């Protein structure tokens, strides 16, 4: 007996697939690596690989114009990229101390939606290290070098999840107009 | 389809990284890597199965289960239905997807056919995991003769 299936209209996608797969990946890496730092580094490295390719998809999907400041870049990441890919919009607090350091504040982190708490003995695990790698990889593809790390993590008991982006100086310094 | 894109990119990285540890995989090494990806897929498949609507959990007929996999599950995961389903009426089913989403970016035709199984391992595990939640033990293997078609998925279905 053989049946052919008609291609029906595309339904609502299963948003959980990525989140569940990521959870399985973290669980697997926790089995493979004893040290939390190694898991974090591995996730960051994988994220970097994803970011270098994701940026092309992002630029194709969104019609962002050329950015003229680090602040603009950070706002685009928060308000456009996070919105498209994770369905959330982190807030970007005004950082007056430095022109190249910014934070993304996530009240709700979709990546850890199904994670109640960190596994026992894994207190230094940065569950969402993949995100840092993705941002870092994507920025590098548009010639912006940056350090991206977790400053606060709700899974570790902090009130919010905060991702810090520090743009590193370019070899030729460019002047940026500050937007008020 | 943003979530799909993220999953596809993540899947590609997983295959690249979790396959990489053994630079010169002999038959034994190759099997270990497949098992890692399959077991991750199994875990995801189980959870996906647990989140299904209640009525689907009442499946008792094998064919109902297969139809569900070909239509609902495949659409939820890969945004298209399986292209065909065949059976020998003895517990073995062959599902065919002529343009398997995870193989499309790789190549078209015979190039990279040897590499293709790496990209099917996770999905085989996922199907096993979902079937397990629905109460069926199964063995899922995949074959590729020309990208991006998964020519045959064969499995033996036995209720718990």
PDB file of N, CA, C and O in Angstrom, chain A residues 1-8 10-11 13-18 20-22 24-25 27-29 32 42 45-46 49-50 53-54 57 61 84-86 114 130 134, chain B residues 1-3 5-7 9-10 12-14 17-18 36 39-40 43-44 47-48 51 63 67 70-71 75-77 79-87 89 99 122 126:
ATOM      1  N   UNK A   1       0.853  -1.190   0.000  1.00  0.00           N
ATOM      2  CA  UNK A   1       0.000   0.000   0.000  1.00  0.00           C
ATOM      3  C   UNK A   1       0.878   1.225   0.000  1.00  0.00           C
ATOM      4  O   UNK A   1       1.870   1.290   0.713  1.00  0.00           O
ATOM      5  N   UNK A   2       0.518   2.161  -0.808  1.00  0.00           N
ATOM      6  CA  UNK A   2       1.312   3.385  -0.802  1.00  0.00           C
ATOM      7  C   UNK A   2       0.379   4.569  -0.819  1.00  0.00           C
ATOM      8  O   UNK A   2      -0.692   4.533  -1.380  1.00  0.00           O
ATOM      9  N   UNK A   3       0.762   5.593  -0.108  1.00  0.00           N
ATOM     10  CA  UNK A   3      -0.083   6.787  -0.079  1.00  0.00           C
ATOM     11  C   UNK A   3       0.734   8.002  -0.451  1.00  0.00           C
ATOM     12  O   UNK A   3       1.892   8.133  -0.077  1.00  0.00           O
ATOM     13  N   UNK A   4       0.130   8.882  -1.167  1.00  0.00           N
ATOM     14  CA  UNK A   4       0.788  10.142  -1.471  1.00  0.00           C
ATOM     15  C   UNK A   4       0.131  11.217  -0.624  1.00  0.00           C
ATOM     16  O   UNK A   4      -1.074  11.221  -0.451  1.00  0.00           O
ATOM     17  N   UNK A   5       0.904  12.104  -0.116  1.00  0.00           N
ATOM     18  CA  UNK A   5       0.314  13.157   0.697  1.00  0.00           C
ATOM     19  C   UNK A   5       0.345  14.464  -0.062  1.00  0.00           C
ATOM     20  O   UNK A   5       1.344  14.824  -0.636  1.00  0.00           O
ATOM     21  N   UNK A   6      -0.760  15.167  -0.001  1.00  0.00           N
ATOM     22  CA  UNK A   6      -0.776  16.479  -0.622  1.00  0.00           C
ATOM     23  C   UNK A   6      -0.048  17.466   0.262  1.00  0.00           C
ATOM     24  O   UNK A   6      -0.085  17.364   1.468  1.00  0.00           O
ATOM     25  N   UNK A   7       0.592  18.418  -0.343  1.00  0.00           N
ATOM     26  CA  UNK A   7       1.266  19.420   0.470  1.00  0.00           C
ATOM     27  C   UNK A   7       0.248  20.450   0.902  1.00  0.00           C
ATOM     28  O   UNK A   7      -0.243  21.219   0.120  1.00  0.00           O
ATOM     29  N   UNK A   8      -0.098  20.418   2.144  1.00  0.00           N
ATOM     30  CA  UNK A   8      -1.080  21.361   2.689  1.00  0.00           C
ATOM     31  C   UNK A   8      -0.430  22.706   2.959  1.00  0.00           C
ATOM     32  O   UNK A   8       0.777  22.866   2.803  1.00  0.00           O
ATOM     33  N   UNK A  10       1.256  25.710   5.010  1.00  0.00           N
ATOM     34  CA  UNK A  10       2.189  25.668   6.143  1.00  0.00           C
ATOM     35  C   UNK A  10       1.487  26.140   7.413  1.00  0.00           C
ATOM     36  O   UNK A  10       0.931  27.211   7.449  1.00  0.00           O
ATOM     37  N   UNK A  11       1.502  25.366   8.461  1.00  0.00           N
ATOM     38  CA  UNK A  11       0.824  25.766   9.699  1.00  0.00           C
ATOM     39  C   UNK A  11       1.760  26.572  10.592  1.00  0.00           C
ATOM     40  O   UNK A  11       2.880  26.841  10.217  1.00  0.00           O
ATOM     41  N   UNK A  13       4.515  27.269  13.070  1.00  0.00           N
ATOM     42  CA  UNK A  13       5.689  26.417  13.309  1.00  0.00           C
ATOM     43  C   UNK A  13       5.799  26.052  14.764  1.00  0.00           C
ATOM     44  O   UNK A  13       5.261  26.698  15.635  1.00  0.00           O
ATOM     45  N   UNK A  14       6.538  25.035  15.015  1.00  0.00           N
ATOM     46  CA  UNK A  14       6.741  24.611  16.374  1.00  0.00           C
ATOM     47  C   UNK A  14       7.909  25.411  16.942  1.00  0.00           C
ATOM     48  O   UNK A  14       9.073  25.116  16.665  1.00  0.00           O
ATOM     49  N   UNK A  15       7.584  26.442  17.719  1.00  0.00           N
ATOM     50  CA  UNK A  15       8.633  27.325  18.228  1.00  0.00           C
ATOM     51  C   UNK A  15       9.535  26.606  19.223  1.00  0.00           C
ATOM     52  O   UNK A  15      10.615  27.054  19.526  1.00  0.00           O
ATOM     53  N   UNK A  16       9.021  25.512  19.726  1.00  0.00           N
ATOM     54  CA  UNK A  16       9.791  24.857  20.772  1.00  0.00           C
ATOM     55  C   UNK A  16      10.960  24.045  20.251  1.00  0.00           C
ATOM     56  O   UNK A  16      11.847  23.702  21.015  1.00  0.00           O
ATOM     57  N   UNK A  17      10.952  23.719  18.979  1.00  0.00           N
ATOM     58  CA  UNK A  17      11.959  22.790  18.456  1.00  0.00           C
ATOM     59  C   UNK A  17      13.373  23.296  18.718  1.00  0.00           C
ATOM     60  O   UNK A  17      14.229  22.555  19.207  1.00  0.00           O
ATOM     61  N   UNK A  18      13.623  24.561  18.421  1.00  0.00           N
ATOM     62  CA  UNK A  18      14.956  25.112  18.628  1.00  0.00           C
ATOM     63  C   UNK A  18      15.311  25.108  20.112  1.00  0.00           C
ATOM     64  O   UNK A  18      16.411  24.711  20.508  1.00  0.00           O
ATOM     65  N   UNK A  20      14.080  23.252  22.531  1.00  0.00           N
ATOM     66  CA  UNK A  20      14.264  21.881  23.038  1.00  0.00           C
ATOM     67  C   UNK A  20      15.580  21.292  22.555  1.00  0.00           C
ATOM     68  O   UNK A  20      16.289  20.614  23.305  1.00  0.00           O
ATOM     69  N   UNK A  21      15.909  21.549  21.295  1.00  0.00           N
ATOM     70  CA  UNK A  21      17.167  21.022  20.747  1.00  0.00           C
ATOM     71  C   UNK A  21      18.342  21.627  21.485  1.00  0.00           C
ATOM     72  O   UNK A  21      19.322  20.948  21.803  1.00  0.00           O
ATOM     73  N   UNK A  22      18.242  22.932  21.763  1.00  0.00           N
ATOM     74  CA  UNK A  22      19.314  23.594  22.503  1.00  0.00           C
ATOM     75  C   UNK A  22      19.481  22.985  23.890  1.00  0.00           C
ATOM     76  O   UNK A  22      20.595  22.766  24.363  1.00  0.00           O
ATOM     77  N   UNK A  24      18.800  19.935  24.759  1.00  0.00           N
ATOM     78  CA  UNK A  24      19.434  18.626  24.603  1.00  0.00           C
ATOM     79  C   UNK A  24      20.930  18.789  24.362  1.00  0.00           C
ATOM     80  O   UNK A  24      21.754  17.996  24.842  1.00  0.00           O
ATOM     81  N   UNK A  25      21.286  19.828  23.612  1.00  0.00           N
ATOM     82  CA  UNK A  25      22.699  20.083  23.334  1.00  0.00           C
ATOM     83  C   UNK A  25      23.452  20.413  24.623  1.00  0.00           C
ATOM     84  O   UNK A  25      24.525  19.864  24.899  1.00  0.00           O
ATOM     85  N   UNK A  27      22.631  19.658  27.646  1.00  0.00           N
ATOM     86  CA  UNK A  27      22.689  18.447  28.465  1.00  0.00           C
ATOM     87  C   UNK A  27      23.803  17.521  27.985  1.00  0.00           C
ATOM     88  O   UNK A  27      24.556  16.950  28.784  1.00  0.00           O
ATOM     89  N   UNK A  28      23.935  17.386  26.683  1.00  0.00           N
ATOM     90  CA  UNK A  28      24.982  16.527  26.118  1.00  0.00           C
ATOM     91  C   UNK A  28      26.362  17.069  26.444  1.00  0.00           C
ATOM     92  O   UNK A  28      27.276  16.323  26.821  1.00  0.00           O
ATOM     93  N   UNK A  29      26.534  18.386  26.304  1.00  0.00           N
ATOM     94  CA  UNK A  29      27.839  18.981  26.586  1.00  0.00           C
ATOM     95  C   UNK A  29      28.189  18.857  28.062  1.00  0.00           C
ATOM     96  O   UNK A  29      29.355  18.687  28.426  1.00  0.00           O
ATOM     97  N   UNK A  32      29.702  15.627  28.408  1.00  0.00           N
ATOM     98  CA  UNK A  32      31.016  15.492  27.784  1.00  0.00           C
ATOM     99  C   UNK A  32      32.101  16.264  28.522  1.00  0.00           C
ATOM    100  O   UNK A  32      33.274  15.901  28.468  1.00  0.00           O
ATOM    101  N   UNK A  42      32.435  26.094  24.682  1.00  0.00           N
ATOM    102  CA  UNK A  42      31.980  25.300  23.547  1.00  0.00           C
ATOM    103  C   UNK A  42      30.709  25.880  22.964  1.00  0.00           C
ATOM    104  O   UNK A  42      30.555  25.998  21.757  1.00  0.00           O
ATOM    105  N   UNK A  45      31.517  29.017  21.133  1.00  0.00           N
ATOM    106  CA  UNK A  45      32.154  28.706  19.849  1.00  0.00           C
ATOM    107  C   UNK A  45      31.104  28.283  18.817  1.00  0.00           C
ATOM    108  O   UNK A  45      31.132  28.720  17.668  1.00  0.00           O
ATOM    109  N   UNK A  46      30.166  27.464  19.234  1.00  0.00           N
ATOM    110  CA  UNK A  46      29.099  27.041  18.317  1.00  0.00           C
ATOM    111  C   UNK A  46      28.251  28.242  17.926  1.00  0.00           C
ATOM    112  O   UNK A  46      27.850  28.391  16.775  1.00  0.00           O
ATOM    113  N   UNK A  49      29.893  30.268  15.267  1.00  0.00           N
ATOM    114  CA  UNK A  49      29.701  29.671  13.944  1.00  0.00           C
ATOM    115  C   UNK A  49      28.321  29.975  13.378  1.00  0.00           C
ATOM    116  O   UNK A  49      28.156  30.273  12.200  1.00  0.00           O
ATOM    117  N   UNK A  50      27.324  29.926  14.251  1.00  0.00           N
ATOM    118  CA  UNK A  50      25.954  30.219  13.821  1.00  0.00           C
ATOM    119  C   UNK A  50      25.838  31.695  13.446  1.00  0.00           C
ATOM    120  O   UNK A  50      25.271  32.052  12.414  1.00  0.00           O
ATOM    121  N   UNK A  53      26.874  33.010  10.057  1.00  0.00           N
ATOM    122  CA  UNK A  53      25.969  32.696   8.945  1.00  0.00           C
ATOM    123  C   UNK A  53      24.610  33.351   9.134  1.00  0.00           C
ATOM    124  O   UNK A  53      23.943  33.734   8.172  1.00  0.00           O
ATOM    125  N   UNK A  54      24.189  33.480  10.389  1.00  0.00           N
ATOM    126  CA  UNK A  54      22.866  34.034  10.671  1.00  0.00           C
ATOM    127  C   UNK A  54      22.759  35.479  10.208  1.00  0.00           C
ATOM    128  O   UNK A  54      21.695  35.935   9.797  1.00  0.00           O
ATOM    129  N   UNK A  57      21.303  35.897   6.841  1.00  0.00           N
ATOM    130  CA  UNK A  57      19.851  35.675   6.850  1.00  0.00           C
ATOM    131  C   UNK A  57      19.150  36.907   7.416  1.00  0.00           C
ATOM    132  O   UNK A  57      18.119  37.345   6.912  1.00  0.00           O
ATOM    133  N   UNK A  61      16.478  39.342   5.613  1.00  0.00           N
ATOM    134  CA  UNK A  61      15.097  39.430   6.114  1.00  0.00           C
ATOM    135  C   UNK A  61      14.692  40.836   6.507  1.00  0.00           C
ATOM    136  O   UNK A  61      13.540  41.226   6.347  1.00  0.00           O
ATOM    137  N   UNK A  84      13.008  39.152  15.653  1.00  0.00           N
ATOM    138  CA  UNK A  84      12.789  38.212  14.542  1.00  0.00           C
ATOM    139  C   UNK A  84      13.043  36.779  14.987  1.00  0.00           C
ATOM    140  O   UNK A  84      12.259  35.872  14.721  1.00  0.00           O
ATOM    141  N   UNK A  85      14.154  36.571  15.663  1.00  0.00           N
ATOM    142  CA  UNK A  85      14.593  35.194  15.914  1.00  0.00           C
ATOM    143  C   UNK A  85      14.092  34.597  17.216  1.00  0.00           C
ATOM    144  O   UNK A  85      13.900  33.392  17.305  1.00  0.00           O
ATOM    145  N   UNK A  86      13.902  35.441  18.222  1.00  0.00           N
ATOM    146  CA  UNK A  86      13.482  34.870  19.502  1.00  0.00           C
ATOM    147  C   UNK A  86      12.148  35.407  19.985  1.00  0.00           C
ATOM    148  O   UNK A  86      11.656  34.993  21.026  1.00  0.00           O
ATOM    149  N   UNK A 114      12.233  26.415  29.379  1.00  0.00           N
ATOM    150  CA  UNK A 114      11.897  25.145  30.017  1.00  0.00           C
ATOM    151  C   UNK A 114      12.897  24.740  31.092  1.00  0.00           C
ATOM    152  O   UNK A 114      12.867  23.623  31.590  1.00  0.00           O
ATOM    153  N   UNK A 130      25.450  30.370  23.969  1.00  0.00           N
ATOM    154  CA  UNK A 130      25.290  30.351  22.510  1.00  0.00           C
ATOM    155  C   UNK A 130      24.941  31.743  21.990  1.00  0.00           C
ATOM    156  O   UNK A 130      25.442  32.178  20.954  1.00  0.00           O
ATOM    157  N   UNK A 134      26.666  33.964  19.119  1.00  0.00           N
ATOM    158  CA  UNK A 134      25.934  34.364  17.908  1.00  0.00           C
ATOM    159  C   UNK A 134      26.128  35.856  17.654  1.00  0.00           C
ATOM    160  O   UNK A 134      26.435  36.286  16.535  1.00  0.00           O
TER     161      UNK A 134
ATOM    162  N   UNK B   1       9.717  32.378   9.293  1.00  0.00           N
ATOM    163  CA  UNK B   1      10.294  31.053   9.594  1.00  0.00           C
ATOM    164  C   UNK B   1      11.569  31.195  10.409  1.00  0.00           C
ATOM    165  O   UNK B   1      12.487  30.427  10.238  1.00  0.00           O
ATOM    166  N   UNK B   2      11.579  32.204  11.274  1.00  0.00           N
ATOM    167  CA  UNK B   2      12.812  32.504  11.990  1.00  0.00           C
ATOM    168  C   UNK B   2      13.259  31.360  12.867  1.00  0.00           C
ATOM    169  O   UNK B   2      14.444  31.037  12.929  1.00  0.00           O
ATOM    170  N   UNK B   3      12.320  30.751  13.541  1.00  0.00           N
ATOM    171  CA  UNK B   3      12.656  29.655  14.430  1.00  0.00           C
ATOM    172  C   UNK B   3      13.245  28.490  13.648  1.00  0.00           C
ATOM    173  O   UNK B   3      14.160  27.808  14.108  1.00  0.00           O
ATOM    174  N   UNK B   5      14.964  28.659  10.900  1.00  0.00           N
ATOM    175  CA  UNK B   5      16.324  29.025  10.512  1.00  0.00           C
ATOM    176  C   UNK B   5      17.279  28.776  11.671  1.00  0.00           C
ATOM    177  O   UNK B   5      18.354  28.205  11.497  1.00  0.00           O
ATOM    178  N   UNK B   6      16.884  29.205  12.862  1.00  0.00           N
ATOM    179  CA  UNK B   6      17.729  29.000  14.034  1.00  0.00           C
ATOM    180  C   UNK B   6      17.978  27.517  14.264  1.00  0.00           C
ATOM    181  O   UNK B   6      19.100  27.111  14.554  1.00  0.00           O
ATOM    182  N   UNK B   7      16.937  26.735  14.155  1.00  0.00           N
ATOM    183  CA  UNK B   7      17.091  25.294  14.360  1.00  0.00           C
ATOM    184  C   UNK B   7      18.029  24.713  13.310  1.00  0.00           C
ATOM    185  O   UNK B   7      18.904  23.905  13.628  1.00  0.00           O
ATOM    186  N   UNK B   9      20.441  26.162  11.598  1.00  0.00           N
ATOM    187  CA  UNK B   9      21.815  26.562  11.871  1.00  0.00           C
ATOM    188  C   UNK B   9      22.385  25.799  13.062  1.00  0.00           C
ATOM    189  O   UNK B   9      23.540  25.365  13.041  1.00  0.00           O
ATOM    190  N   UNK B  10      21.572  25.668  14.092  1.00  0.00           N
ATOM    191  CA  UNK B  10      22.024  24.940  15.279  1.00  0.00           C
ATOM    192  C   UNK B  10      22.316  23.488  14.935  1.00  0.00           C
ATOM    193  O   UNK B  10      23.321  22.919  15.356  1.00  0.00           O
ATOM    194  N   UNK B  12      23.204  22.259  12.064  1.00  0.00           N
ATOM    195  CA  UNK B  12      24.439  22.184  11.272  1.00  0.00           C
ATOM    196  C   UNK B  12      25.661  22.245  12.185  1.00  0.00           C
ATOM    197  O   UNK B  12      26.618  21.478  12.014  1.00  0.00           O
ATOM    198  N   UNK B  13      25.623  23.153  13.162  1.00  0.00           N
ATOM    199  CA  UNK B  13      26.742  23.257  14.099  1.00  0.00           C
ATOM    200  C   UNK B  13      26.885  21.986  14.925  1.00  0.00           C
ATOM    201  O   UNK B  13      27.994  21.520  15.177  1.00  0.00           O
ATOM    202  N   UNK B  14      25.776  21.439  15.327  1.00  0.00           N
ATOM    203  CA  UNK B  14      25.801  20.215  16.140  1.00  0.00           C
ATOM    204  C   UNK B  14      26.437  19.075  15.360  1.00  0.00           C
ATOM    205  O   UNK B  14      27.268  18.342  15.878  1.00  0.00           O
ATOM    206  N   UNK B  17      30.217  19.880  15.066  1.00  0.00           N
ATOM    207  CA  UNK B  17      30.995  19.827  16.297  1.00  0.00           C
ATOM    208  C   UNK B  17      30.962  18.461  16.941  1.00  0.00           C
ATOM    209  O   UNK B  17      31.965  17.979  17.460  1.00  0.00           O
ATOM    210  N   UNK B  18      29.796  17.837  16.965  1.00  0.00           N
ATOM    211  CA  UNK B  18      29.690  16.557  17.659  1.00  0.00           C
ATOM    212  C   UNK B  18      30.215  15.427  16.800  1.00  0.00           C
ATOM    213  O   UNK B  18      30.387  14.307  17.249  1.00  0.00           O
ATOM    214  N   UNK B  36      25.335   9.790  19.514  1.00  0.00           N
ATOM    215  CA  UNK B  36      25.197  11.033  20.272  1.00  0.00           C
ATOM    216  C   UNK B  36      24.095  11.891  19.666  1.00  0.00           C
ATOM    217  O   UNK B  36      23.193  12.356  20.364  1.00  0.00           O
ATOM    218  N   UNK B  39      20.673  10.253  20.096  1.00  0.00           N
ATOM    219  CA  UNK B  39      20.129  10.307  21.459  1.00  0.00           C
ATOM    220  C   UNK B  39      19.627  11.702  21.785  1.00  0.00           C
ATOM    221  O   UNK B  39      18.634  11.859  22.492  1.00  0.00           O
ATOM    222  N   UNK B  40      20.265  12.715  21.248  1.00  0.00           N
ATOM    223  CA  UNK B  40      19.768  14.078  21.445  1.00  0.00           C
ATOM    224  C   UNK B  40      18.426  14.239  20.753  1.00  0.00           C
ATOM    225  O   UNK B  40      17.495  14.825  21.307  1.00  0.00           O
ATOM    226  N   UNK B  43      15.657  12.575  22.734  1.00  0.00           N
ATOM    227  CA  UNK B  43      15.239  13.383  23.875  1.00  0.00           C
ATOM    228  C   UNK B  43      14.258  14.473  23.449  1.00  0.00           C
ATOM    229  O   UNK B  43      13.246  14.722  24.090  1.00  0.00           O
ATOM    230  N   UNK B  44      14.585  15.120  22.328  1.00  0.00           N
ATOM    231  CA  UNK B  44      13.717  16.178  21.814  1.00  0.00           C
ATOM    232  C   UNK B  44      12.391  15.582  21.336  1.00  0.00           C
ATOM    233  O   UNK B  44      11.312  16.125  21.599  1.00  0.00           O
ATOM    234  N   UNK B  47      10.080  14.841  24.214  1.00  0.00           N
ATOM    235  CA  UNK B  47       9.453  16.042  24.773  1.00  0.00           C
ATOM    236  C   UNK B  47       8.388  16.574  23.827  1.00  0.00           C
ATOM    237  O   UNK B  47       7.313  16.993  24.261  1.00  0.00           O
ATOM    238  N   UNK B  48       8.678  16.566  22.536  1.00  0.00           N
ATOM    239  CA  UNK B  48       7.682  17.000  21.556  1.00  0.00           C
ATOM    240  C   UNK B  48       6.445  16.116  21.659  1.00  0.00           C
ATOM    241  O   UNK B  48       5.310  16.599  21.621  1.00  0.00           O
ATOM    242  N   UNK B  51       4.157  16.941  24.464  1.00  0.00           N
ATOM    243  CA  UNK B  51       3.425  18.208  24.344  1.00  0.00           C
ATOM    244  C   UNK B  51       2.323  18.128  23.300  1.00  0.00           C
ATOM    245  O   UNK B  51       1.726  19.133  22.928  1.00  0.00           O
ATOM    246  N   UNK B  63      -1.184   2.568  11.730  1.00  0.00           N
ATOM    247  CA  UNK B  63      -1.312   3.432  10.559  1.00  0.00           C
ATOM    248  C   UNK B  63      -1.695   4.849  10.972  1.00  0.00           C
ATOM    249  O   UNK B  63      -1.255   5.810  10.352  1.00  0.00           O
ATOM    250  N   UNK B  67       0.421   8.047   9.979  1.00  0.00           N
ATOM    251  CA  UNK B  67      -0.200   9.196   9.294  1.00  0.00           C
ATOM    252  C   UNK B  67       0.103  10.463  10.070  1.00  0.00           C
ATOM    253  O   UNK B  67       0.401  11.510   9.498  1.00  0.00           O
ATOM    254  N   UNK B  70       3.657  11.478   9.405  1.00  0.00           N
ATOM    255  CA  UNK B  70       3.864  11.990   8.047  1.00  0.00           C
ATOM    256  C   UNK B  70       3.253  13.365   7.859  1.00  0.00           C
ATOM    257  O   UNK B  70       3.765  14.177   7.095  1.00  0.00           O
ATOM    258  N   UNK B  71       2.144  13.580   8.526  1.00  0.00           N
ATOM    259  CA  UNK B  71       1.470  14.859   8.323  1.00  0.00           C
ATOM    260  C   UNK B  71       1.810  15.817   9.452  1.00  0.00           C
ATOM    261  O   UNK B  71       2.599  16.738   9.293  1.00  0.00           O
ATOM    262  N   UNK B  75       5.172  18.204   9.426  1.00  0.00           N
ATOM    263  CA  UNK B  75       4.824  19.601   9.137  1.00  0.00           C
ATOM    264  C   UNK B  75       5.290  20.504  10.268  1.00  0.00           C
ATOM    265  O   UNK B  75       5.851  21.568  10.038  1.00  0.00           O
ATOM    266  N   UNK B  76       5.097  20.064  11.489  1.00  0.00           N
ATOM    267  CA  UNK B  76       5.493  20.893  12.640  1.00  0.00           C
ATOM    268  C   UNK B  76       7.007  21.092  12.673  1.00  0.00           C
ATOM    269  O   UNK B  76       7.490  22.166  13.013  1.00  0.00           O
ATOM    270  N   UNK B  77       7.736  20.064  12.301  1.00  0.00           N
ATOM    271  CA  UNK B  77       9.188  20.149  12.393  1.00  0.00           C
ATOM    272  C   UNK B  77       9.814  20.673  11.101  1.00  0.00           C
ATOM    273  O   UNK B  77      10.738  21.482  11.136  1.00  0.00           O
ATOM    274  N   UNK B  79       7.909  21.722   8.184  1.00  0.00           N
ATOM    275  CA  UNK B  79       7.025  22.608   7.402  1.00  0.00           C
ATOM    276  C   UNK B  79       6.586  22.027   6.074  1.00  0.00           C
ATOM    277  O   UNK B  79       6.288  22.758   5.131  1.00  0.00           O
ATOM    278  N   UNK B  80       6.571  20.745   5.987  1.00  0.00           N
ATOM    279  CA  UNK B  80       5.996  20.106   4.805  1.00  0.00           C
ATOM    280  C   UNK B  80       5.598  18.701   5.205  1.00  0.00           C
ATOM    281  O   UNK B  80       6.087  18.170   6.200  1.00  0.00           O
ATOM    282  N   UNK B  81       4.715  18.107   4.441  1.00  0.00           N
ATOM    283  CA  UNK B  81       4.336  16.726   4.735  1.00  0.00           C
ATOM    284  C   UNK B  81       5.316  15.784   4.078  1.00  0.00           C
ATOM    285  O   UNK B  81       6.013  16.137   3.133  1.00  0.00           O
ATOM    286  N   UNK B  82       5.353  14.585   4.603  1.00  0.00           N
ATOM    287  CA  UNK B  82       6.139  13.536   3.983  1.00  0.00           C
ATOM    288  C   UNK B  82       5.549  13.291   2.594  1.00  0.00           C
ATOM    289  O   UNK B  82       4.355  13.408   2.401  1.00  0.00           O
ATOM    290  N   UNK B  83       6.394  12.964   1.639  1.00  0.00           N
ATOM    291  CA  UNK B  83       5.893  12.822   0.272  1.00  0.00           C
ATOM    292  C   UNK B  83       5.217  11.490   0.007  1.00  0.00           C
ATOM    293  O   UNK B  83       4.276  11.423  -0.776  1.00  0.00           O
ATOM    294  N   UNK B  84       5.698  10.425   0.624  1.00  0.00           N
ATOM    295  CA  UNK B  84       4.974   9.162   0.443  1.00  0.00           C
ATOM    296  C   UNK B  84       5.239   8.207   1.589  1.00  0.00           C
ATOM    297  O   UNK B  84       6.234   8.327   2.308  1.00  0.00           O
ATOM    298  N   UNK B  85       4.321   7.295   1.771  1.00  0.00           N
ATOM    299  CA  UNK B  85       4.394   6.295   2.837  1.00  0.00           C
ATOM    300  C   UNK B  85       4.071   4.939   2.243  1.00  0.00           C
ATOM    301  O   UNK B  85       3.067   4.791   1.563  1.00  0.00           O
ATOM    302  N   UNK B  86       4.960   3.979   2.498  1.00  0.00           N
ATOM    303  CA  UNK B  86       4.683   2.628   2.020  1.00  0.00           C
ATOM    304  C   UNK B  86       4.859   1.673   3.182  1.00  0.00           C
ATOM    305  O   UNK B  86       5.597   1.951   4.125  1.00  0.00           O
ATOM    306  N   UNK B  87       4.199   0.519   3.106  1.00  0.00           N
ATOM    307  CA  UNK B  87       4.341  -0.467   4.169  1.00  0.00           C
ATOM    308  C   UNK B  87       4.249  -1.879   3.618  1.00  0.00           C
ATOM    309  O   UNK B  87       3.650  -2.094   2.556  1.00  0.00           O
ATOM    310  N   UNK B  89       2.955  -4.099   5.611  1.00  0.00           N
ATOM    311  CA  UNK B  89       1.898  -4.630   6.479  1.00  0.00           C
ATOM    312  C   UNK B  89       2.443  -5.597   7.525  1.00  0.00           C
ATOM    313  O   UNK B  89       1.681  -6.358   8.106  1.00  0.00           O
ATOM    314  N   UNK B  99      12.475  16.193  -0.638  1.00  0.00           N
ATOM    315  CA  UNK B  99      13.313  17.378  -0.451  1.00  0.00           C
ATOM    316  C   UNK B  99      13.441  17.636   1.042  1.00  0.00           C
ATOM    317  O   UNK B  99      12.852  18.566   1.583  1.00  0.00           O
ATOM    318  N   UNK B 122      20.018  13.009  13.867  1.00  0.00           N
ATOM    319  CA  UNK B 122      19.200  13.694  14.866  1.00  0.00           C
ATOM    320  C   UNK B 122      17.718  13.437  14.594  1.00  0.00           C
ATOM    321  O   UNK B 122      16.939  13.160  15.506  1.00  0.00           O
ATOM    322  N   UNK B 126      14.762  11.749  16.713  1.00  0.00           N
ATOM    323  CA  UNK B 126      13.550  12.497  17.034  1.00  0.00           C
ATOM    324  C   UNK B 126      12.300  11.666  16.764  1.00  0.00           C
ATOM    325  O   UNK B 126      11.366  11.619  17.580  1.00  0.00           O
TER     326      UNK B 126
END
